[in-house]
Amino acid sequence: MPGGVSSPVRAFGSVGLDPFFASRGVGPRIFDAEGRGYLDYVLSWGPLILGHAHPVVVDAVQRAAADGMSFGACNSREVELAERLAEWVPSVEVVRFVNSGTEATMSAVRLARAATGRDLLLKFEGCYHGHADSFLVAAGSGVATLGLPNSPGVPDAVSALTVTVPYNDLEAVDAAFARHGDRIAATIVEPVAGNAGLIAPRAGFLSGLRERCTQGGALLIFDEVMTGFRVARGGAQERFGIAPDLTTLGKVVGGGLPVAAYGGSRDLMKWVAPAGPMYQAGTLSGNPLGMAAGLAQLDELERLDPFDALETAAADLVEGIVAAARARGVPACGQALGSMWGVYFTEGPVLNFDDAKQVDTEFFAKHYRACLERGLFFAPSAFEAGFVSTAHTSEDIAETVASVGDALDRATGVA
Ligand SMILES: *Cc1c(COP(=O)(O)O)cnc(C)c1O
């Protein structure tokens, strides 16, 4: 396996470590092959909002597996999960299931291009939408600059179709629309940016995007792969009261199995084959195990209604870490939204990717190593959101804050 891993950030390269090998997870903890436990704030990068191996999810998957692993034919669990998504996510009437967030965003962009007959995509610096060619585009300097590939293998002709602007910057969006407006098929955005740390949308940013897309004849795609069922039951669109044209979902929706989806209005989704001419397919899409895991997890979320409690836990964690850092003279800022949270070792405020890049990554790596030694598993990158699950207790949070304090003493050379 290249770099020893199946996905790059698992290699721990940015924190100067070799990765541990996970052997099992229970509730808020993940255990390595030597049996060491870590309080887990990565949670498989988001899916495990109920923690590891939640009995309700495990039971649903076991029962589904006993009925057969895959059918390649319609199954009733797909219908049930589709109905659940249409009920919970305000702007979604019709959904198509796929197997990863990347597939969902890639397909949503194809649909936007089909429906508008345009070819450009507007995206924001620091936002991650999966690894499809159109999304691997670095920000050009200045406003509405056409991008260049930042991954070899992405043809210039493809990256030239992606325009990038800074997050939270409506003037840059205006400039992009002024320059390319009649060619922009869609604006894609993480309504809360979680792949550059956590960057919340400024008041008026998302509604401003909604207005500009409507005026410019472009579609607005909310990439809710991370925020879906996380910042509120109905995702960021419910929380902020904005209706995107298309929504992508992943992570929580599959309960830890490879499930994702894209959806929107009946009218738009009519484009998708076989209802319409836009082709998109998948041998394992709507897999019965994945559907069962997703349904079980969403049912449990419905029963628990944990969203306020999760945000309180995440906020307590952030406040604790930020206070511990500042008490030691380490600049820090942070925020929690639902069960997503992020801390930056910089004064802040962090409104965009350039602000995020002010963090001291060397200090982060030192601090990270000290945390891992103390049994805390955070994302091994200064530019990723963290998560909490319903399995994390207030004692877990308090223990974490105390351990972070010790780790900071170590990283600052006090201990
Ligand atoms: C994780 C993520 C993706 C990609 O999903 P994969 O399942 O890893 O392909 C896309 N968009 C956002 C916002 C994500 O957080």
Tab-separated table of C-alpha atoms and ligand atoms in Angstrom:
chain	number	residue	atom	x	y	z
A	1	MET	CA	0.000	0.000	0.000
A	2	PRO	CA	1.461	3.403	-0.937
A	3	GLY	CA	2.742	5.022	2.239
A	4	GLY	CA	1.417	1.984	4.070
A	5	VAL	CA	-2.162	3.256	4.066
A	6	SER	CA	-5.480	3.165	2.233
A	7	SER	CA	-6.048	6.928	2.650
A	8	PRO	CA	-3.234	9.489	3.025
A	9	VAL	CA	-3.911	11.220	6.336
A	10	ARG	CA	-3.861	7.890	8.181
A	11	ALA	CA	-0.088	7.832	7.738
A	12	PHE	CA	0.485	10.407	10.560
A	13	GLY	CA	3.204	11.998	8.397
A	14	SER	CA	2.295	15.563	9.374
A	15	VAL	CA	2.869	14.787	13.056
A	16	GLY	CA	6.087	12.882	12.491
A	17	LEU	CA	4.871	9.507	13.707
A	18	ASP	CA	4.188	6.037	12.461
A	19	PRO	CA	0.488	5.289	12.719
A	20	PHE	CA	-0.991	2.862	15.187
A	21	PHE	CA	-2.995	-0.077	13.873
A	22	ALA	CA	-6.578	-0.133	15.089
A	23	SER	CA	-7.870	-3.478	16.249
A	24	ARG	CA	-11.277	-2.554	17.682
A	25	GLY	CA	-13.435	0.233	18.964
A	26	VAL	CA	-15.863	0.404	21.858
A	27	GLY	CA	-17.993	3.474	22.565
A	28	PRO	CA	-15.680	6.532	22.713
A	29	ARG	CA	-12.498	4.442	22.611
A	30	ILE	CA	-10.359	2.946	19.885
A	31	PHE	CA	-7.789	0.241	20.686
A	32	ASP	CA	-4.552	-0.440	18.873
A	33	ALA	CA	-3.043	-3.809	18.043
A	34	GLU	CA	-1.153	-3.809	21.371
A	35	GLY	CA	-4.393	-3.264	23.261
A	36	ARG	CA	-3.758	0.397	24.143
A	37	GLY	CA	-6.950	2.426	24.323
A	38	TYR	CA	-7.372	6.007	23.131
A	39	LEU	CA	-10.284	8.361	23.635
A	40	ASP	CA	-11.275	8.812	20.014
A	41	TYR	CA	-12.122	12.244	18.593
A	42	VAL	CA	-11.626	11.141	14.986
A	43	LEU	CA	-14.447	8.587	14.978
A	44	SER	CA	-13.555	7.264	11.539
A	45	TRP	CA	-13.415	10.889	10.330
A	46	GLY	CA	-17.013	11.503	11.181
A	47	PRO	CA	-19.394	8.592	10.646
A	48	LEU	CA	-19.523	7.262	14.214
A	49	ILE	CA	-21.804	9.801	15.877
A	50	LEU	CA	-22.937	7.074	18.326
A	51	GLY	CA	-19.371	5.939	19.025
A	52	HIS	CA	-17.773	2.628	18.056
A	53	ALA	CA	-19.715	-0.609	17.728
A	54	HIS	CA	-22.995	0.786	18.977
A	55	PRO	CA	-25.122	-2.299	19.768
A	56	VAL	CA	-28.121	-1.035	17.796
A	57	VAL	CA	-26.002	-0.552	14.660
A	58	VAL	CA	-24.069	-3.798	15.102
A	59	ASP	CA	-27.284	-5.746	15.541
A	60	ALA	CA	-28.875	-4.191	12.435
A	61	VAL	CA	-25.819	-5.001	10.325
A	62	GLN	CA	-25.619	-8.575	11.614
A	63	ARG	CA	-29.261	-9.179	10.821
A	64	ALA	CA	-28.896	-7.648	7.360
A	65	ALA	CA	-25.775	-9.706	6.648
A	66	ALA	CA	-27.607	-12.911	7.466
A	67	ASP	CA	-30.065	-12.053	4.672
A	68	GLY	CA	-27.325	-11.613	2.072
A	69	MET	CA	-24.459	-9.192	1.530
A	70	SER	CA	-25.546	-7.566	-1.708
A	71	PHE	CA	-28.343	-8.033	-4.206
A	72	GLY	CA	-27.699	-5.782	-7.195
A	73	ALA	CA	-31.458	-5.444	-7.117
A	74	CYS	CA	-33.867	-3.059	-5.392
A	75	ASN	CA	-34.252	-3.655	-1.671
A	76	SER	CA	-36.691	-2.272	0.838
A	77	ARG	CA	-34.015	-0.803	3.130
A	78	GLU	CA	-33.014	1.637	0.367
A	79	VAL	CA	-36.557	2.913	0.201
A	80	GLU	CA	-36.713	3.306	3.960
A	81	LEU	CA	-33.452	5.233	4.145
A	82	ALA	CA	-34.389	7.395	1.148
A	83	GLU	CA	-37.664	8.282	2.846
A	84	ARG	CA	-35.815	9.128	6.037
A	85	LEU	CA	-33.447	11.478	4.204
A	86	ALA	CA	-36.293	13.194	2.373
A	87	GLU	CA	-38.056	13.653	5.702
A	88	TRP	CA	-35.053	14.968	7.624
A	89	VAL	CA	-33.120	17.066	5.113
A	90	PRO	CA	-35.264	20.077	4.210
A	91	SER	CA	-34.279	20.579	0.546
A	92	VAL	CA	-34.111	16.904	-0.400
A	93	GLU	CA	-37.099	15.281	-2.093
A	94	VAL	CA	-35.329	12.586	-4.108
A	95	VAL	CA	-31.984	10.881	-3.390
A	96	ARG	CA	-29.569	8.579	-5.160
A	97	PHE	CA	-27.316	6.368	-3.036
A	98	VAL	CA	-23.612	6.005	-3.836
A	99	ASN	CA	-20.641	4.529	-1.977
A	100	SER	CA	-18.493	7.500	-0.947
A	101	GLY	CA	-18.635	11.221	-0.425
A	102	THR	CA	-16.418	11.643	-3.460
A	103	GLU	CA	-18.951	9.885	-5.648
A	104	ALA	CA	-21.740	12.011	-4.211
A	105	THR	CA	-20.054	15.349	-4.900
A	106	MET	CA	-18.746	14.244	-8.301
A	107	SER	CA	-22.244	13.183	-9.311
A	108	ALA	CA	-23.869	16.331	-7.935
A	109	VAL	CA	-21.521	18.458	-10.031
A	110	ARG	CA	-22.262	16.360	-13.113
A	111	LEU	CA	-25.954	16.884	-12.462
A	112	ALA	CA	-25.479	20.639	-12.055
A	113	ARG	CA	-23.618	20.766	-15.354
A	114	ALA	CA	-26.316	18.722	-17.058
A	115	ALA	CA	-29.144	20.841	-15.680
A	116	THR	CA	-27.566	24.228	-16.417
A	117	GLY	CA	-25.711	23.393	-19.620
A	118	ARG	CA	-22.693	25.208	-18.109
A	119	ASP	CA	-19.255	23.878	-17.261
A	120	LEU	CA	-17.541	25.931	-14.497
A	121	LEU	CA	-17.542	25.050	-10.820
A	122	LEU	CA	-16.989	27.614	-8.077
A	123	LYS	CA	-15.412	26.243	-4.901
A	124	PHE	CA	-13.767	27.634	-1.793
A	125	GLU	CA	-10.152	27.440	-0.733
A	126	GLY	CA	-9.633	24.962	2.046
A	127	CYS	CA	-12.914	23.150	1.385
A	128	TYR	CA	-12.624	19.439	0.616
A	129	HIS	CA	-15.172	17.677	-1.540
A	130	GLY	CA	-13.473	14.356	-2.110
A	131	HIS	CA	-10.745	13.410	-4.531
A	132	ALA	CA	-12.442	13.747	-7.916
A	133	ASP	CA	-10.359	15.709	-10.441
A	134	SER	CA	-12.508	18.867	-10.329
A	135	PHE	CA	-11.990	19.278	-6.588
A	136	LEU	CA	-8.203	18.921	-6.448
A	137	VAL	CA	-7.601	22.476	-7.451
A	138	ALA	CA	-5.452	24.879	-5.469
A	139	ALA	CA	-6.526	28.411	-4.978
A	140	GLY	CA	-5.039	30.782	-7.482
A	141	SER	CA	-3.998	34.049	-5.905
A	142	GLY	CA	-6.518	36.813	-6.109
A	143	VAL	CA	-10.133	36.714	-6.908
A	144	ALA	CA	-11.754	34.287	-9.305
A	145	THR	CA	-8.475	33.038	-10.625
A	146	LEU	CA	-8.731	29.919	-12.698
A	147	GLY	CA	-6.917	27.168	-10.828
A	148	LEU	CA	-3.988	24.975	-11.651
A	149	PRO	CA	-3.820	21.334	-10.662
A	150	ASN	CA	-2.261	20.721	-7.295
A	151	SER	CA	-2.228	17.021	-7.963
A	152	PRO	CA	-0.285	15.660	-10.897
A	153	GLY	CA	-2.631	13.633	-13.014
A	154	VAL	CA	-5.388	16.197	-13.041
A	155	PRO	CA	-5.371	17.575	-16.591
A	156	ASP	CA	-5.122	21.364	-16.917
A	157	ALA	CA	-8.186	21.217	-19.093
A	158	VAL	CA	-10.147	19.816	-16.144
A	159	SER	CA	-8.762	22.055	-13.403
A	160	ALA	CA	-9.369	25.095	-15.608
A	161	LEU	CA	-13.072	24.447	-15.038
A	162	THR	CA	-12.788	25.011	-11.280
A	163	VAL	CA	-12.698	28.575	-9.973
A	164	THR	CA	-11.588	28.978	-6.350
A	165	VAL	CA	-12.208	31.857	-3.969
A	166	PRO	CA	-11.627	32.346	-0.220
A	167	TYR	CA	-14.232	31.020	2.215
A	168	ASN	CA	-16.509	33.607	3.826
A	169	ASP	CA	-15.670	36.143	1.102
A	170	LEU	CA	-18.763	37.275	-0.798
A	171	GLU	CA	-16.834	40.004	-2.617
A	172	ALA	CA	-14.654	37.328	-4.148
A	173	VAL	CA	-17.780	35.404	-5.093
A	174	ASP	CA	-19.180	38.547	-6.717
A	175	ALA	CA	-15.982	39.034	-8.669
A	176	ALA	CA	-16.065	35.399	-9.823
A	177	PHE	CA	-19.654	35.759	-10.971
A	178	ALA	CA	-18.859	39.080	-12.671
A	179	ARG	CA	-16.073	37.464	-14.610
A	180	HIS	CA	-17.481	33.999	-15.344
A	181	GLY	CA	-21.151	34.238	-14.331
A	182	ASP	CA	-22.733	32.862	-17.480
A	183	ARG	CA	-20.467	29.813	-17.332
A	184	ILE	CA	-20.844	28.852	-13.664
A	185	ALA	CA	-22.916	25.674	-13.331
A	186	ALA	CA	-22.662	25.444	-9.557
A	187	THR	CA	-21.133	26.758	-6.388
A	188	ILE	CA	-20.150	23.943	-4.055
A	189	VAL	CA	-19.542	24.703	-0.402
A	190	GLU	CA	-19.111	23.026	2.947
A	191	PRO	CA	-21.738	25.028	4.856
A	192	VAL	CA	-19.475	24.657	7.869
A	193	ALA	CA	-15.926	24.067	6.659
A	194	GLY	CA	-14.521	21.014	8.408
A	195	ASN	CA	-11.568	20.076	6.260
A	196	ALA	CA	-9.361	23.014	7.183
A	197	GLY	CA	-9.993	22.732	10.880
A	198	LEU	CA	-13.420	24.108	11.690
A	199	ILE	CA	-14.395	27.368	10.010
A	200	ALA	CA	-17.930	28.554	10.650
A	201	PRO	CA	-19.782	30.516	7.994
A	202	ARG	CA	-20.003	34.206	8.810
A	203	ALA	CA	-23.486	35.619	9.294
A	204	GLY	CA	-24.884	36.251	5.810
A	205	PHE	CA	-22.314	34.157	3.940
A	206	LEU	CA	-24.570	31.207	3.113
A	207	SER	CA	-27.618	33.355	2.399
A	208	GLY	CA	-25.379	35.548	0.239
A	209	LEU	CA	-24.301	32.499	-1.726
A	210	ARG	CA	-27.917	31.459	-2.133
A	211	GLU	CA	-28.812	34.887	-3.574
A	212	ARG	CA	-25.840	35.041	-5.899
A	213	CYS	CA	-26.415	31.554	-7.282
A	214	THR	CA	-30.088	32.259	-7.888
A	215	GLN	CA	-29.297	35.576	-9.592
A	216	GLY	CA	-26.483	34.055	-11.619
A	217	GLY	CA	-28.479	31.037	-12.776
A	218	ALA	CA	-26.072	28.664	-11.025
A	219	LEU	CA	-27.005	25.855	-8.663
A	220	LEU	CA	-25.957	25.891	-5.020
A	221	ILE	CA	-24.557	22.584	-3.769
A	222	PHE	CA	-24.256	22.106	-0.021
A	223	ASP	CA	-21.662	19.443	0.594
A	224	GLU	CA	-23.093	18.098	3.845
A	225	VAL	CA	-21.000	14.944	3.861
A	226	MET	CA	-19.619	16.117	7.210
A	227	THR	CA	-22.332	18.482	8.493
A	228	GLY	CA	-25.287	16.212	7.669
A	229	PHE	CA	-27.038	14.843	10.796
A	230	ARG	CA	-24.303	16.551	12.769
A	231	VAL	CA	-24.773	20.315	13.124
A	232	ALA	CA	-28.518	19.620	13.326
A	233	ARG	CA	-30.818	16.724	12.519
A	234	GLY	CA	-31.449	18.197	9.062
A	235	GLY	CA	-27.850	19.341	8.607
A	236	ALA	CA	-26.499	22.850	8.091
A	237	GLN	CA	-29.367	23.736	5.767
A	238	GLU	CA	-31.799	23.261	8.636
A	239	ARG	CA	-29.587	24.995	11.153
A	240	PHE	CA	-28.968	28.077	9.005
A	241	GLY	CA	-32.301	28.033	7.182
A	242	ILE	CA	-30.867	27.999	3.654
A	243	ALA	CA	-32.215	25.770	0.886
A	244	PRO	CA	-29.482	24.548	-1.466
A	245	ASP	CA	-30.420	23.102	-4.858
A	246	LEU	CA	-28.418	19.932	-4.329
A	247	THR	CA	-27.134	18.254	-1.170
A	248	THR	CA	-24.448	15.644	-0.731
A	249	LEU	CA	-24.443	13.339	2.283
A	250	GLY	CA	-21.983	10.760	3.552
A	251	LYS	CA	-20.241	9.728	6.783
A	252	VAL	CA	-23.055	9.667	9.408
A	253	VAL	CA	-25.583	8.510	6.790
A	254	GLY	CA	-23.881	5.103	6.541
A	255	GLY	CA	-23.229	4.418	10.224
A	256	GLY	CA	-19.606	3.482	9.445
A	257	LEU	CA	-20.213	1.560	6.224
A	258	PRO	CA	-19.438	2.974	2.750
A	259	VAL	CA	-22.672	4.863	2.054
A	260	ALA	CA	-23.212	8.335	0.654
A	261	ALA	CA	-25.978	10.066	-1.265
A	262	TYR	CA	-26.864	13.108	-3.300
A	263	GLY	CA	-30.284	14.622	-3.572
A	264	GLY	CA	-32.442	17.603	-4.309
A	265	SER	CA	-35.790	18.569	-5.716
A	266	ARG	CA	-37.873	16.128	-7.724
A	267	ASP	CA	-37.405	18.362	-10.763
A	268	LEU	CA	-33.618	18.412	-10.648
A	269	MET	CA	-33.205	14.748	-9.747
A	270	LYS	CA	-35.270	13.872	-12.840
A	271	TRP	CA	-32.036	14.378	-14.775
A	272	VAL	CA	-30.490	11.280	-13.218
A	273	ALA	CA	-30.609	8.003	-15.197
A	274	PRO	CA	-32.844	6.115	-15.677
A	275	ALA	CA	-35.341	8.928	-14.947
A	276	GLY	CA	-33.266	11.175	-17.194
A	277	PRO	CA	-30.161	11.319	-19.385
A	278	MET	CA	-27.406	12.052	-16.830
A	279	TYR	CA	-25.596	8.770	-16.270
A	280	GLN	CA	-24.499	7.613	-12.835
A	281	ALA	CA	-24.494	4.065	-11.504
A	282	GLY	CA	-22.968	1.692	-8.924
A	283	THR	CA	-22.719	-2.076	-8.533
A	284	LEU	CA	-22.841	-1.896	-4.729
A	285	SER	CA	-24.915	1.286	-4.378
A	286	GLY	CA	-27.772	0.963	-1.900
A	287	ASN	CA	-26.015	-2.025	-0.340
A	288	PRO	CA	-28.336	-3.645	2.218
A	289	LEU	CA	-25.727	-3.683	5.019
A	290	GLY	CA	-24.924	-0.033	4.516
A	291	MET	CA	-28.594	0.875	4.394
A	292	ALA	CA	-29.235	-1.111	7.587
A	293	ALA	CA	-26.354	0.587	9.412
A	294	GLY	CA	-27.483	4.039	8.275
A	295	LEU	CA	-31.101	3.415	9.214
A	296	ALA	CA	-30.172	2.037	12.626
A	297	GLN	CA	-27.923	5.000	13.376
A	298	LEU	CA	-30.515	7.554	12.245
A	299	ASP	CA	-33.268	5.779	14.216
A	300	GLU	CA	-31.125	5.958	17.312
A	301	LEU	CA	-30.445	9.661	16.672
A	302	GLU	CA	-34.172	10.200	16.368
A	303	ARG	CA	-34.762	8.420	19.657
A	304	LEU	CA	-31.971	10.214	21.539
A	305	ASP	CA	-32.291	13.680	19.949
A	306	PRO	CA	-28.732	14.307	21.151
A	307	PHE	CA	-27.863	17.365	19.075
A	308	ASP	CA	-27.900	19.967	21.850
A	309	ALA	CA	-26.063	17.661	24.255
A	310	LEU	CA	-23.424	16.896	21.617
A	311	GLU	CA	-22.853	20.584	21.000
A	312	THR	CA	-22.523	21.214	24.724
A	313	ALA	CA	-19.933	18.419	25.008
A	314	ALA	CA	-18.006	19.690	21.976
A	315	ALA	CA	-18.147	23.274	23.264
A	316	ASP	CA	-16.924	22.207	26.721
A	317	LEU	CA	-14.030	20.423	25.065
A	318	VAL	CA	-13.081	23.425	22.928
A	319	GLU	CA	-13.376	25.886	25.805
A	320	GLY	CA	-11.302	23.613	28.009
A	321	ILE	CA	-8.538	23.189	25.435
A	322	VAL	CA	-8.446	26.875	24.482
A	323	ALA	CA	-8.316	27.916	28.152
A	324	ALA	CA	-5.568	25.377	28.888
A	325	ALA	CA	-3.521	26.699	25.966
A	326	ARG	CA	-3.967	30.378	26.810
A	327	ALA	CA	-3.108	29.698	30.458
A	328	ARG	CA	0.259	28.471	29.175
A	329	GLY	CA	0.793	31.416	26.859
A	330	VAL	CA	-0.067	29.399	23.749
A	331	PRO	CA	-2.305	31.357	21.378
A	332	ALA	CA	-5.493	29.422	20.640
A	333	CYS	CA	-8.999	29.847	19.338
A	334	GLY	CA	-11.732	27.395	18.526
A	335	GLN	CA	-15.341	26.630	18.033
A	336	ALA	CA	-17.939	23.860	18.213
A	337	LEU	CA	-20.959	23.431	15.968
A	338	GLY	CA	-23.090	20.419	16.745
A	339	SER	CA	-20.743	17.512	17.318
A	340	MET	CA	-18.037	19.105	15.129
A	341	TRP	CA	-15.299	21.082	16.788
A	342	GLY	CA	-11.948	22.627	16.035
A	343	VAL	CA	-9.096	24.335	17.848
A	344	TYR	CA	-6.367	26.344	16.148
A	345	PHE	CA	-3.124	27.238	17.863
A	346	THR	CA	-3.302	30.802	16.613
A	347	GLU	CA	-4.886	33.995	17.968
A	348	GLY	CA	-7.662	33.976	15.357
A	349	PRO	CA	-10.252	34.726	14.285
A	350	VAL	CA	-10.066	32.077	11.570
A	351	LEU	CA	-12.432	32.972	8.757
A	352	ASN	CA	-10.728	31.298	5.820
A	353	PHE	CA	-7.960	28.907	4.851
A	354	ASP	CA	-5.259	31.614	4.865
A	355	ASP	CA	-6.144	32.422	8.475
A	356	ALA	CA	-6.044	28.712	9.319
A	357	LYS	CA	-2.587	28.420	7.816
A	358	GLN	CA	-1.277	30.828	10.478
A	359	VAL	CA	-1.138	27.940	12.960
A	360	ASP	CA	2.222	26.754	14.179
A	361	THR	CA	2.201	23.276	12.646
A	362	GLU	CA	5.445	22.322	14.349
A	363	PHE	CA	3.969	23.111	17.743
A	364	PHE	CA	0.825	21.255	16.736
A	365	ALA	CA	2.878	18.134	15.932
A	366	LYS	CA	4.699	18.302	19.277
A	367	HIS	CA	1.439	18.754	21.121
A	368	TYR	CA	-0.156	15.982	19.068
A	369	ARG	CA	2.505	13.461	20.025
A	370	ALA	CA	2.136	14.351	23.701
A	371	CYS	CA	-1.648	13.877	23.447
A	372	LEU	CA	-1.334	10.499	21.754
A	373	GLU	CA	1.055	9.374	24.498
A	374	ARG	CA	-1.645	10.359	26.992
A	375	GLY	CA	-4.266	8.222	25.282
A	376	LEU	CA	-5.977	10.866	23.158
A	377	PHE	CA	-6.607	10.256	19.485
A	378	PHE	CA	-7.128	13.478	17.560
A	379	ALA	CA	-6.917	13.891	13.792
A	380	PRO	CA	-3.201	13.854	12.951
A	381	SER	CA	-3.414	17.193	11.155
A	382	ALA	CA	-3.783	20.811	12.231
A	383	PHE	CA	-6.371	21.202	9.463
A	384	GLU	CA	-9.148	18.773	10.325
A	385	ALA	CA	-12.269	19.139	12.432
A	386	GLY	CA	-12.701	16.891	15.451
A	387	PHE	CA	-15.871	15.127	16.521
A	388	VAL	CA	-17.605	13.947	19.656
A	389	SER	CA	-20.114	11.103	19.886
A	390	THR	CA	-23.028	10.308	22.155
A	391	ALA	CA	-20.712	7.766	23.798
A	392	HIS	CA	-18.394	10.523	25.120
A	393	THR	CA	-19.363	11.329	28.711
A	394	SER	CA	-18.729	14.592	30.524
A	395	GLU	CA	-16.075	12.666	32.487
A	396	ASP	CA	-14.388	11.745	29.201
A	397	ILE	CA	-14.388	15.403	28.182
A	398	ALA	CA	-13.004	16.532	31.556
A	399	GLU	CA	-10.325	13.832	31.443
A	400	THR	CA	-9.402	14.949	27.934
A	401	VAL	CA	-9.086	18.602	28.920
A	402	ALA	CA	-6.844	17.645	31.853
A	403	SER	CA	-4.665	15.442	29.643
A	404	VAL	CA	-4.415	18.174	27.015
A	405	GLY	CA	-3.143	20.468	29.761
A	406	ASP	CA	-0.413	17.943	30.602
A	407	ALA	CA	0.385	17.525	26.924
A	408	LEU	CA	0.675	21.298	26.530
A	409	ASP	CA	3.099	21.409	29.460
A	410	ARG	CA	5.155	18.809	27.639
A	411	ALA	CA	4.931	20.574	24.275
A	412	THR	CA	5.877	23.956	25.755
A	413	GLY	CA	8.782	22.355	27.596
A	414	VAL	CA	7.395	22.946	31.100
A	415	ALA	CA	7.133	19.260	31.930
B	1	LIG	C1	-15.148	13.344	3.797
B	1	LIG	C2	-15.695	14.368	2.891
B	1	LIG	C3	-15.868	14.120	1.511
B	1	LIG	C4	-15.368	12.875	0.859
B	1	LIG	O1	-16.008	11.740	1.287
B	1	LIG	P1	-15.291	10.306	1.026
B	1	LIG	O2	-16.317	9.337	1.527
B	1	LIG	O3	-14.023	10.331	1.792
B	1	LIG	O4	-15.081	10.206	-0.438
B	1	LIG	C5	-16.496	15.081	0.759
B	1	LIG	N1	-16.925	16.227	1.303
B	1	LIG	C6	-16.770	16.504	2.606
B	1	LIG	C7	-17.287	17.786	3.158
B	1	LIG	C8	-16.150	15.597	3.438
B	1	LIG	O5	-15.962	15.902	4.732
